[in-house]
Structure formats: C-alpha cells, structure tokens
Amino acid sequence: MNSVLKLLLIFFFISNCSFNTNSKFWTKETNIKNEKIISNKEFLFQKKEALEKELNPDLKIKLELNNTFNDSSETTNNDGVIDFPSTLKKISKYKFSKIKYFDHFEPEIIFHNNNLIFFDNKGSIIKFDQKSKLIWKKNYYNKQEKKNHPILFFAKNNDILIVTDSISKYYALNIETGEILWTKYNNAPFISDIKIKDSKFYVVDSNNVLSCISIIDGSLIWQYKSENNIIKSIKKISIVVDKEIVIFNNSVGDIIALNINNGNLKWITTTGDKNSSIKPFLLKLSPLVINENSVLFSNNNNLFYSVNLETGFNNWTQSISSYLKPVIISDLIFTITTKGFLVVIDKPTGNIIRITDVFDKFKTKKRNKIKPVGFVVGSDNILLTTDSGKLLVIDVSTGKTQSILKIDNNKISEPFISNKNLYLVKNDSIIKLK
C-alpha cells in the first residue's frame, strides 16, 4: 500500500511540475524592449534574501531620449529619462545659513521660470536666479519659531507657492514677490511631500493624518486618519495622485488609497511589521511611483512591490532592499539598493534582468559606510549621489561606474535637473554643475 501511495505522489508531482514553459514552476525568459538580449541569461524572481550580487553583468541596455520614455509627472513621481550634460563642471554656488538637521532631511528645490527657491536654517525662503543672484528673501517665523530651525516643504501651483513645515505651520506665498497670501496651523508637524491637483493640495502630518486643503485660502476640505504609532519612521512620507485617487504611505508601512474628492477609503496594503513597536522607526520606504495601472515602491526590508492601482493587490514582489525612488522607462524599472547595486527589472513580470555593482570602485571598509541618496537616469548615464558627498557617473548600457566626482565630504542631496543644469544641495549651499 505504501508503495502505491509513493507512486501516486511521484506521478502527481511530475504532472503538476511540467517542463512546459508556461508552467508556474519554471521561470521563463521574456523579451524586454530597449535591450540587447544576450542568450542563456538567468532571471530571478521572489527570493527571500536581498539580492546583493551581480547578475547578467555583461548584458547591455540602450535607451533613447524620446517622448515614449518621458512620461514624468509631478503628481505620479515618475522621472523617466532626463536630459542632462555628459560632462559636468562646478560653475556656481549659492550659500545660505547652515541647515542644522540636514542629515535627516530630504531636500527639494523648486524651479520657477529659470529661478530657484529654497530655504535656510531659520526658515527664510530664498528665491535666486541661475547666476546665484538673490531675487527675494522672506521669513514668516517669529523669534521662538526660528529657534526650532523649521524644515520646509514646497509645492507650486501657477503663481502660488505652498509651504508646510516641521513645526506645524502651513502657508501660501505669491511666487513672484514672496508676499504671504494666508497662514494656518496644524495639530502636528508635517512630514510629507506636498501634492497639488486642481485647487487643492494633499499633505501628511506626523500623526499619519492626510489632509486635503484649499490652495485658495488654506481651509481644510477633508482629512483621513490612518494608523498611528508612538515611534515614527524617519523617512519622508510619499504622496501620489492619479485621476480620482490619492495614495500615500504612512510611517508604519501602510500604503493607503483614497477617493480624491471625499477621502473615502479605497484600499490599504500593509508592508510593515506591526508586531514590533521599534521596527517602524527603522523602516524606510521609497517614494511611491505610479506608472500605467501600477504603484511601484520598495523598502529597506528586502521588498520591492508592484501593486495594482485600482485594487491594492500585489502584481508581484521582488527581494530588493532600496529606499530610493525607482525610475520607470517603458517596460524597465531602475533602482539602486542600499548596498550600491544597480538593478534593472522587467516591469510586467518583476523578473530581474541585470544587477551591477556601482560601488565597486570603493574599498570594502569605505563602501560599508556609504549609502546612496538619489539618482536620475539619462539616455547615456545615470547620476547617483551618496551621503559621503560623492557623485557617481554610471554608464546605462553596461551598468558600470565610469567616474566618481567629489562634491563634498558630507551628505549631498539627490540630483535635480533643470534646463540641462545639475543642482545639488548640501547643508549650507546649492551647487550648480553644467
């Protein structure tokens, strides 16, 4: 009897684990646009451990700079291919008072009519031109507020600049003159991006409350209170908007989709470990990116997600540890891991196409202390910044680091591109390279 059972079990296993390429048991090789496929290459999918070794390093990828790839949007967060110069020289610097908490801050420059807007250590908002000439400087904080060294977040809507901060204040300025239009106060500090759609903006505070606010007068339209936690994540909260839906992550690792008109819940996807009160502090999620009908993001807990935009169900997950914003170009996803590996993923399936080590030029002791900050993808090169003040120029085709430029000894921001100029923020200045 036992022999019969064994035979039946063997037959059942073989019949369900077919050598058919359509079987779920086997990973099949797929054709990926914009790449030169090299035969007999391995694809990986759904591994439990983070993938921190090279895969298919000889495979070459070619991108073209055209409208197909430039599907970037401020609301959906996808940068696509960005046009920037192949050679970089430091040409100017605009200095300001040193930002005290810069190492814990993810700065963002606002560009407006070839001018730049940023802030300093006391909350002064500064507008200057591309020649580093001051246009205006405004400060709307009292003496006590200045002592708290507010961190400011910006978003623009035509001639209005929306400002939120780390001390619970939010207000609007005339972007041309810097004159204040209205001021309001919140119950908690703001810790998120600002996303604008039509005459409203969306922002999340440290209590994990998303607010929909009128741009016209700052009045509250609706709020959604998500799960809160005593110990917060130190990563900035991400918000994306698409048609009739607004999606954000909270500090405990939930991805939440709401009706954009009334704040009604559409779906929640949980990514964090809620059995531990300390883990939310250590959790770092990448900015969310919407592409077609998917929401893409990753975290430093060895998971990269593709989630259905309408339902919140997982399309696929992959074992990649990264808190940097992914870049989607056609059917390719680019991301860089916490340990310095450039990963290219097939967007429809989640299969990994190539992994290359972009930190290979650093000595082992040094590279273990270096963390990536942000990157942009061009048709030929990828620019990657680090918390050690380095700018890496990486060849898109090969995935290999071509050169390393020393910008500073300390953290520099992610790269910002405007009119083919590259801007990098450090704790006391903005550096322009061309």
Tab-separated table of C-alpha atoms in Angstrom:
chain	number	residue	atom	x	y	z
A	1	MET	CA	0.000	0.000	0.000
A	2	ASN	CA	2.828	2.397	0.916
A	3	SER	CA	4.499	1.727	-2.456
A	4	VAL	CA	1.273	2.557	-4.282
A	5	LEU	CA	0.933	5.840	-2.363
A	6	LYS	CA	4.528	6.750	-3.144
A	7	LEU	CA	3.972	6.106	-6.849
A	8	LEU	CA	0.815	8.210	-6.852
A	9	LEU	CA	2.584	11.090	-5.103
A	10	ILE	CA	5.503	10.974	-7.564
A	11	PHE	CA	3.089	10.952	-10.511
A	12	PHE	CA	1.137	13.876	-9.052
A	13	PHE	CA	4.324	15.911	-8.515
A	14	ILE	CA	5.624	15.295	-12.034
A	15	SER	CA	2.290	16.098	-13.693
A	16	ASN	CA	1.991	19.404	-11.827
A	17	CYS	CA	5.617	20.460	-12.307
A	18	SER	CA	5.755	20.254	-16.056
A	19	PHE	CA	8.693	21.241	-18.234
A	20	ASN	CA	6.218	23.332	-20.205
A	21	THR	CA	7.487	26.931	-20.348
A	22	ASN	CA	4.015	28.116	-19.369
A	23	SER	CA	4.242	26.272	-16.043
A	24	LYS	CA	4.454	28.449	-12.924
A	25	PHE	CA	7.197	26.121	-11.621
A	26	TRP	CA	9.697	27.408	-14.169
A	27	THR	CA	10.829	30.978	-14.801
A	28	LYS	CA	10.654	31.812	-18.471
A	29	GLU	CA	12.807	34.300	-20.338
A	30	THR	CA	10.854	37.214	-21.801
A	31	ASN	CA	11.650	39.759	-24.463
A	32	ILE	CA	12.337	43.171	-22.971
A	33	LYS	CA	12.141	46.348	-25.028
A	34	ASN	CA	15.195	48.585	-25.424
A	35	GLU	CA	17.808	45.987	-24.548
A	36	LYS	CA	20.192	43.739	-26.430
A	37	ILE	CA	19.336	40.282	-25.102
A	38	ILE	CA	22.307	38.007	-24.520
A	39	SER	CA	21.295	34.347	-24.621
A	40	ASN	CA	21.470	31.883	-21.710
A	41	LYS	CA	20.961	34.579	-19.083
A	42	GLU	CA	19.437	33.877	-15.679
A	43	PHE	CA	16.338	35.598	-14.293
A	44	LEU	CA	15.484	35.740	-10.583
A	45	PHE	CA	12.060	36.132	-9.010
A	46	GLN	CA	10.748	36.181	-5.454
A	47	LYS	CA	13.802	35.301	-3.400
A	48	LYS	CA	13.609	35.619	0.387
A	49	GLU	CA	17.053	37.144	0.841
A	50	ALA	CA	18.008	40.553	-0.569
A	51	LEU	CA	19.777	40.269	-3.903
A	52	GLU	CA	23.202	41.820	-3.364
A	53	LYS	CA	25.355	40.230	-6.057
A	54	GLU	CA	25.839	40.841	-9.754
A	55	LEU	CA	23.545	39.160	-12.260
A	56	ASN	CA	23.983	39.218	-16.055
A	57	PRO	CA	26.679	41.947	-15.781
A	58	ASP	CA	27.554	41.604	-19.488
A	59	LEU	CA	24.026	42.369	-20.671
A	60	LYS	CA	23.821	45.802	-22.339
A	61	ILE	CA	20.832	48.143	-22.275
A	62	LYS	CA	20.238	51.025	-24.670
A	63	LEU	CA	17.767	53.843	-24.010
A	64	GLU	CA	16.599	56.510	-26.399
A	65	LEU	CA	15.571	60.021	-25.399
A	66	ASN	CA	12.109	60.455	-26.868
A	67	ASN	CA	8.544	61.031	-25.807
A	68	THR	CA	7.966	57.315	-25.203
A	69	PHE	CA	10.143	57.457	-22.120
A	70	ASN	CA	9.449	60.951	-20.859
A	71	ASP	CA	6.234	60.115	-19.034
A	72	SER	CA	7.308	62.104	-15.972
A	73	SER	CA	4.743	63.821	-13.773
A	74	GLU	CA	4.937	65.786	-10.534
A	75	THR	CA	1.842	64.014	-9.213
A	76	THR	CA	2.802	60.439	-10.167
A	77	ASN	CA	6.520	60.871	-9.265
A	78	ASN	CA	7.989	59.079	-12.277
A	79	ASP	CA	11.012	60.948	-13.637
A	80	GLY	CA	11.573	58.870	-16.773
A	81	VAL	CA	14.642	59.719	-18.879
A	82	ILE	CA	16.084	63.157	-18.097
A	83	ASP	CA	18.312	65.105	-20.451
A	84	PHE	CA	21.493	66.314	-18.739
A	85	PRO	CA	25.032	67.134	-19.909
A	86	SER	CA	27.568	64.334	-20.378
A	87	THR	CA	30.393	66.395	-18.833
A	88	LEU	CA	29.992	68.193	-15.529
A	89	LYS	CA	31.831	71.206	-14.168
A	90	LYS	CA	31.104	73.115	-10.991
A	91	ILE	CA	30.181	76.595	-12.167
A	92	SER	CA	28.462	78.360	-9.254
A	93	LYS	CA	27.278	78.061	-5.682
A	94	TYR	CA	24.575	79.838	-3.698
A	95	LYS	CA	25.305	79.879	0.038
A	96	PHE	CA	22.869	80.163	2.954
A	97	SER	CA	22.936	79.602	6.727
A	98	LYS	CA	23.743	76.003	7.584
A	99	ILE	CA	20.688	73.735	7.991
A	100	LYS	CA	21.011	72.060	11.385
A	101	TYR	CA	19.210	68.774	10.653
A	102	PHE	CA	20.292	68.358	7.051
A	103	ASP	CA	21.455	64.726	7.503
A	104	HIS	CA	17.862	63.712	8.373
A	105	PHE	CA	16.301	65.830	5.665
A	106	GLU	CA	15.338	65.052	2.059
A	107	PRO	CA	15.528	68.495	0.413
A	108	GLU	CA	13.702	69.539	-2.708
A	109	ILE	CA	14.371	72.554	-4.910
A	110	ILE	CA	11.505	74.400	-6.573
A	111	PHE	CA	12.241	75.686	-10.092
A	112	HIS	CA	10.161	78.562	-11.441
A	113	ASN	CA	10.840	80.476	-14.663
A	114	ASN	CA	14.545	79.541	-14.590
A	115	ASN	CA	14.770	80.661	-10.956
A	116	LEU	CA	15.304	78.536	-7.836
A	117	ILE	CA	13.521	78.531	-4.483
A	118	PHE	CA	14.925	77.042	-1.280
A	119	PHE	CA	15.231	77.924	2.439
A	120	ASP	CA	17.810	78.393	5.177
A	121	ASN	CA	18.324	77.337	8.790
A	122	LYS	CA	15.882	79.893	10.251
A	123	GLY	CA	13.085	79.269	7.802
A	124	SER	CA	13.835	82.128	5.417
A	125	ILE	CA	12.571	81.346	1.913
A	126	ILE	CA	15.069	82.362	-0.758
A	127	LYS	CA	14.469	82.910	-4.449
A	128	PHE	CA	17.503	83.378	-6.679
A	129	ASP	CA	18.295	83.169	-10.362
A	130	GLN	CA	20.597	80.762	-12.211
A	131	LYS	CA	23.508	83.154	-11.742
A	132	SER	CA	23.033	82.881	-7.943
A	133	LYS	CA	21.703	86.446	-7.720
A	134	LEU	CA	19.152	86.968	-4.947
A	135	ILE	CA	15.665	87.936	-6.168
A	136	TRP	CA	13.876	87.969	-2.812
A	137	LYS	CA	14.221	86.574	0.702
A	138	LYS	CA	11.244	86.276	3.068
A	139	ASN	CA	10.847	84.965	6.613
A	140	TYR	CA	7.432	84.485	8.242
A	141	TYR	CA	8.547	82.995	11.573
A	142	ASN	CA	8.712	84.640	14.980
A	143	LYS	CA	11.758	84.552	17.215
A	144	GLN	CA	10.769	81.336	19.005
A	145	GLU	CA	9.873	79.543	15.767
A	146	LYS	CA	13.246	80.429	14.259
A	147	LYS	CA	14.969	78.781	17.227
A	148	ASN	CA	13.251	75.497	16.287
A	149	HIS	CA	15.036	75.501	12.909
A	150	PRO	CA	11.980	74.612	10.791
A	151	ILE	CA	12.387	72.261	7.834
A	152	LEU	CA	10.301	73.465	4.909
A	153	PHE	CA	8.495	71.547	2.164
A	154	PHE	CA	7.400	73.231	-1.073
A	155	ALA	CA	4.997	72.797	-3.965
A	156	LYS	CA	3.935	75.301	-6.626
A	157	ASN	CA	0.692	75.924	-8.451
A	158	ASN	CA	0.963	78.596	-11.154
A	159	ASP	CA	1.836	81.781	-9.231
A	160	ILE	CA	1.273	80.297	-5.743
A	161	LEU	CA	3.935	78.623	-3.567
A	162	ILE	CA	2.582	76.246	-0.902
A	163	VAL	CA	4.781	75.798	2.184
A	164	THR	CA	4.449	73.255	5.016
A	165	ASP	CA	6.982	72.737	7.793
A	166	SER	CA	8.278	70.617	10.657
A	167	ILE	CA	6.759	72.891	13.335
A	168	SER	CA	3.083	72.501	12.260
A	169	LYS	CA	2.699	75.658	10.190
A	170	TYR	CA	1.486	75.911	6.592
A	171	TYR	CA	1.030	78.923	4.357
A	172	ALA	CA	0.948	80.237	0.791
A	173	LEU	CA	3.066	82.894	-0.946
A	174	ASN	CA	2.929	84.786	-4.182
A	175	ILE	CA	5.748	83.025	-6.010
A	176	GLU	CA	6.741	86.159	-7.940
A	177	THR	CA	7.012	88.535	-4.978
A	178	GLY	CA	7.275	86.306	-1.899
A	179	GLU	CA	4.353	88.129	-0.255
A	180	ILE	CA	2.236	85.969	2.031
A	181	LEU	CA	-1.327	85.111	0.986
A	182	TRP	CA	-2.567	83.167	4.031
A	183	THR	CA	-1.227	81.286	7.090
A	184	LYS	CA	-2.636	78.345	9.077
A	185	TYR	CA	-1.513	75.986	11.869
A	186	ASN	CA	-1.885	72.210	12.116
A	187	ASN	CA	-2.132	69.932	15.168
A	188	ALA	CA	1.135	68.155	14.292
A	189	PRO	CA	4.296	68.753	12.236
A	190	PHE	CA	4.232	67.893	8.540
A	191	ILE	CA	6.483	65.058	7.336
A	192	SER	CA	5.497	64.503	3.715
A	193	ASP	CA	5.637	65.627	0.135
A	194	ILE	CA	3.017	68.116	-0.976
A	195	LYS	CA	0.949	67.109	-3.976
A	196	ILE	CA	-1.280	69.563	-5.824
A	197	LYS	CA	-4.254	68.793	-8.042
A	198	ASP	CA	-6.607	71.477	-9.335
A	199	SER	CA	-7.257	73.940	-6.483
A	200	LYS	CA	-6.346	71.547	-3.646
A	201	PHE	CA	-3.186	70.176	-2.075
A	202	TYR	CA	-2.546	66.996	-0.089
A	203	VAL	CA	-0.139	66.600	2.820
A	204	VAL	CA	0.523	64.157	5.704
A	205	ASP	CA	1.496	65.062	9.278
A	206	SER	CA	3.385	63.137	11.957
A	207	ASN	CA	0.138	61.644	13.294
A	208	ASN	CA	-0.324	59.891	9.934
A	209	VAL	CA	-3.248	62.141	9.025
A	210	LEU	CA	-3.630	63.055	5.360
A	211	SER	CA	-5.289	66.444	4.835
A	212	CYS	CA	-6.903	67.835	1.705
A	213	ILE	CA	-6.570	71.628	1.857
A	214	SER	CA	-7.731	74.501	-0.330
A	215	ILE	CA	-4.967	76.365	-2.143
A	216	ILE	CA	-7.146	79.483	-2.275
A	217	ASP	CA	-7.493	80.153	1.465
A	218	GLY	CA	-5.904	77.229	3.359
A	219	SER	CA	-9.231	75.869	4.624
A	220	LEU	CA	-9.467	72.167	5.430
A	221	ILE	CA	-11.660	70.227	2.970
A	222	TRP	CA	-11.343	66.709	4.397
A	223	GLN	CA	-8.992	64.506	6.437
A	224	TYR	CA	-8.189	60.810	6.663
A	225	LYS	CA	-6.663	59.450	9.892
A	226	SER	CA	-4.594	56.318	9.338
A	227	GLU	CA	-2.998	54.071	11.937
A	228	ASN	CA	-0.608	55.907	14.224
A	229	ASN	CA	2.458	54.715	16.127
A	230	ILE	CA	4.378	56.228	19.038
A	231	ILE	CA	7.719	55.573	17.324
A	232	LYS	CA	7.810	57.124	13.851
A	233	SER	CA	9.787	56.336	10.751
A	234	ILE	CA	12.431	58.953	9.956
A	235	LYS	CA	11.729	58.741	6.213
A	236	LYS	CA	9.690	61.421	4.478
A	237	ILE	CA	6.149	60.318	3.613
A	238	SER	CA	5.324	59.990	-0.087
A	239	ILE	CA	2.087	61.025	-1.835
A	240	VAL	CA	1.000	60.365	-5.436
A	241	VAL	CA	-2.128	61.415	-7.291
A	242	ASP	CA	-3.769	59.817	-10.311
A	243	LYS	CA	-7.142	60.945	-11.703
A	244	GLU	CA	-9.667	60.242	-8.920
A	245	ILE	CA	-7.318	58.641	-6.391
A	246	VAL	CA	-4.698	59.893	-3.923
A	247	ILE	CA	-2.255	57.353	-2.476
A	248	PHE	CA	0.192	57.758	0.409
A	249	ASN	CA	2.300	55.667	2.752
A	250	ASN	CA	2.176	56.212	6.485
A	251	SER	CA	5.015	55.808	8.974
A	252	VAL	CA	4.024	52.251	9.956
A	253	GLY	CA	4.342	50.912	6.403
A	254	ASP	CA	0.746	51.006	5.124
A	255	ILE	CA	0.001	52.086	1.550
A	256	ILE	CA	-3.407	53.786	1.542
A	257	ALA	CA	-5.579	54.792	-1.425
A	258	LEU	CA	-8.386	57.323	-1.006
A	259	ASN	CA	-11.053	58.889	-3.160
A	260	ILE	CA	-9.586	62.252	-4.085
A	261	ASN	CA	-12.902	64.101	-3.771
A	262	ASN	CA	-14.103	62.997	-0.342
A	263	GLY	CA	-11.296	60.997	1.319
A	264	ASN	CA	-13.231	57.725	1.378
A	265	LEU	CA	-11.012	54.656	1.681
A	266	LYS	CA	-10.499	52.578	-1.470
A	267	TRP	CA	-7.865	50.100	-0.249
A	268	ILE	CA	-4.967	49.513	2.176
A	269	THR	CA	-1.869	47.397	1.577
A	270	THR	CA	0.312	46.629	4.604
A	271	THR	CA	4.079	46.322	4.166
A	272	GLY	CA	5.428	46.887	7.693
A	273	ASP	CA	5.754	44.555	10.693
A	274	LYS	CA	3.135	45.703	13.183
A	275	ASN	CA	4.161	43.136	15.810
A	276	SER	CA	7.088	45.341	16.814
A	277	SER	CA	6.900	48.893	18.158
A	278	ILE	CA	10.518	49.653	17.250
A	279	LYS	CA	10.547	48.484	13.615
A	280	PRO	CA	8.568	51.442	12.202
A	281	PHE	CA	11.448	53.704	13.252
A	282	LEU	CA	13.874	51.576	11.247
A	283	LEU	CA	11.564	51.130	8.235
A	284	LYS	CA	12.369	53.247	5.190
A	285	LEU	CA	10.042	53.206	2.201
A	286	SER	CA	10.988	54.610	-1.168
A	287	PRO	CA	8.821	57.332	-2.703
A	288	LEU	CA	5.758	55.904	-4.408
A	289	VAL	CA	5.648	55.977	-8.216
A	290	ILE	CA	2.555	55.490	-10.382
A	291	ASN	CA	3.078	54.020	-13.835
A	292	GLU	CA	0.167	52.941	-16.003
A	293	ASN	CA	-2.038	50.861	-13.669
A	294	SER	CA	0.583	50.091	-11.029
A	295	VAL	CA	2.044	51.662	-7.900
A	296	LEU	CA	5.736	50.832	-7.523
A	297	PHE	CA	7.857	51.227	-4.401
A	298	SER	CA	10.368	49.399	-2.219
A	299	ASN	CA	11.732	49.404	1.315
A	300	ASN	CA	14.908	48.635	3.246
A	301	ASN	CA	13.362	45.370	4.439
A	302	ASN	CA	14.270	43.471	1.242
A	303	LEU	CA	10.996	44.026	-0.632
A	304	PHE	CA	10.149	45.751	-3.914
A	305	TYR	CA	6.435	45.939	-4.733
A	306	SER	CA	4.266	46.351	-7.790
A	307	VAL	CA	0.693	46.970	-6.603
A	308	ASN	CA	-2.445	47.268	-8.703
A	309	LEU	CA	-3.565	50.891	-8.711
A	310	GLU	CA	-7.285	50.102	-8.587
A	311	THR	CA	-7.389	47.233	-6.093
A	312	GLY	CA	-4.208	47.397	-3.991
A	313	PHE	CA	-3.468	43.730	-4.712
A	314	ASN	CA	0.151	42.756	-5.368
A	315	ASN	CA	1.100	42.277	-9.008
A	316	TRP	CA	4.449	40.905	-7.825
A	317	THR	CA	7.132	41.376	-5.178
A	318	GLN	CA	10.890	41.112	-5.531
A	319	SER	CA	13.692	40.757	-2.965
A	320	ILE	CA	15.400	44.126	-3.322
A	321	SER	CA	16.389	46.392	-0.425
A	322	SER	CA	16.091	50.022	-1.509
A	323	TYR	CA	14.572	53.263	-0.210
A	324	LEU	CA	15.383	55.300	-3.345
A	325	LYS	CA	12.674	56.388	-5.776
A	326	PRO	CA	12.538	53.943	-8.698
A	327	VAL	CA	12.597	55.218	-12.285
A	328	ILE	CA	10.313	53.563	-14.853
A	329	ILE	CA	11.226	53.766	-18.540
A	330	SER	CA	8.902	51.865	-20.865
A	331	ASP	CA	8.924	48.264	-19.520
A	332	LEU	CA	12.105	48.727	-17.463
A	333	ILE	CA	12.414	49.674	-13.791
A	334	PHE	CA	15.697	51.106	-12.470
A	335	THR	CA	16.544	51.120	-8.777
A	336	ILE	CA	19.691	51.156	-6.615
A	337	THR	CA	19.965	49.084	-3.446
A	338	THR	CA	21.106	50.217	-0.022
A	339	LYS	CA	24.453	48.483	-0.645
A	340	GLY	CA	25.134	50.055	-4.027
A	341	PHE	CA	23.829	47.637	-6.654
A	342	LEU	CA	22.051	48.955	-9.754
A	343	VAL	CA	19.068	46.699	-10.501
A	344	VAL	CA	17.065	46.643	-13.740
A	345	ILE	CA	13.673	44.905	-13.532
A	346	ASP	CA	11.129	43.824	-16.127
A	347	LYS	CA	8.055	45.847	-15.098
A	348	PRO	CA	5.294	43.432	-16.235
A	349	THR	CA	6.713	40.312	-14.540
A	350	GLY	CA	9.081	41.506	-11.804
A	351	ASN	CA	11.912	39.435	-13.270
A	352	ILE	CA	15.362	40.873	-12.609
A	353	ILE	CA	17.190	41.490	-15.860
A	354	ARG	CA	20.546	42.754	-14.620
A	355	ILE	CA	22.374	43.623	-11.391
A	356	THR	CA	25.676	45.523	-11.421
A	357	ASP	CA	27.848	46.722	-8.545
A	358	VAL	CA	28.177	50.515	-8.835
A	359	PHE	CA	30.114	50.808	-5.553
A	360	ASP	CA	32.891	48.506	-6.804
A	361	LYS	CA	35.414	51.363	-7.022
A	362	PHE	CA	35.192	51.963	-3.257
A	363	LYS	CA	37.363	49.981	-0.856
A	364	THR	CA	35.446	47.465	1.262
A	365	LYS	CA	35.789	49.337	4.572
A	366	LYS	CA	34.704	52.594	2.980
A	367	ARG	CA	31.800	51.225	0.934
A	368	ASN	CA	30.191	49.653	4.005
A	369	LYS	CA	29.744	53.154	5.426
A	370	ILE	CA	28.414	54.753	2.233
A	371	LYS	CA	24.698	54.997	1.483
A	372	PRO	CA	23.057	56.068	-1.793
A	373	VAL	CA	20.900	59.209	-1.627
A	374	GLY	CA	19.216	59.556	-5.021
A	375	PHE	CA	19.673	59.105	-8.755
A	376	VAL	CA	18.453	60.252	-12.163
A	377	VAL	CA	18.580	58.352	-15.451
A	378	GLY	CA	19.699	59.894	-18.751
A	379	SER	CA	19.891	58.332	-22.194
A	380	ASP	CA	23.601	57.521	-21.685
A	381	ASN	CA	24.400	57.907	-17.988
A	382	ILE	CA	22.933	57.571	-14.513
A	383	LEU	CA	23.905	60.153	-11.885
A	384	LEU	CA	23.931	58.823	-8.301
A	385	THR	CA	24.668	60.819	-5.144
A	386	THR	CA	25.826	59.458	-1.789
A	387	ASP	CA	25.807	60.530	1.843
A	388	SER	CA	29.612	60.836	1.651
A	389	GLY	CA	29.431	63.740	-0.811
A	390	LYS	CA	30.232	61.755	-3.957
A	391	LEU	CA	28.572	61.932	-7.379
A	392	LEU	CA	28.835	58.705	-9.392
A	393	VAL	CA	28.528	58.738	-13.183
A	394	ILE	CA	27.263	55.298	-14.283
A	395	ASP	CA	27.022	54.049	-17.844
A	396	VAL	CA	23.427	52.998	-18.610
A	397	SER	CA	24.463	50.495	-21.258
A	398	THR	CA	26.869	48.489	-19.091
A	399	GLY	CA	25.759	49.453	-15.572
A	400	LYS	CA	29.375	50.208	-14.672
A	401	THR	CA	30.586	53.284	-12.784
A	402	GLN	CA	32.644	55.452	-15.148
A	403	SER	CA	33.789	58.156	-12.757
A	404	ILE	CA	33.334	59.468	-9.214
A	405	LEU	CA	33.252	63.208	-8.538
A	406	LYS	CA	33.913	64.550	-5.061
A	407	ILE	CA	31.392	67.310	-4.349
A	408	ASP	CA	31.744	67.499	-0.561
A	409	ASN	CA	32.870	65.497	2.462
A	410	ASN	CA	29.331	65.150	3.801
A	411	LYS	CA	25.865	64.296	2.538
A	412	ILE	CA	24.619	65.841	-0.691
A	413	SER	CA	21.051	65.705	-1.970
A	414	GLU	CA	19.622	63.699	-4.823
A	415	PRO	CA	20.357	65.267	-8.234
A	416	PHE	CA	17.964	67.945	-9.516
A	417	ILE	CA	17.947	68.788	-13.234
A	418	SER	CA	16.626	71.995	-14.788
A	419	ASN	CA	17.451	73.300	-18.287
A	420	LYS	CA	20.197	70.657	-18.539
A	421	ASN	CA	21.882	72.059	-15.427
A	422	LEU	CA	22.546	69.823	-12.436
A	423	TYR	CA	21.842	71.131	-8.919
A	424	LEU	CA	22.959	69.502	-5.660
A	425	VAL	CA	22.001	70.678	-2.184
A	426	LYS	CA	24.368	70.473	0.772
A	427	ASN	CA	23.833	71.715	4.313
A	428	ASP	CA	24.866	75.303	3.568
A	429	SER	CA	24.597	75.813	-0.196
A	430	ILE	CA	23.231	74.774	-3.585
A	431	ILE	CA	25.860	73.785	-6.122
A	432	LYS	CA	25.252	74.144	-9.833
A	433	LEU	CA	27.082	71.954	-12.358
A	434	LYS	CA	26.890	72.057	-16.119
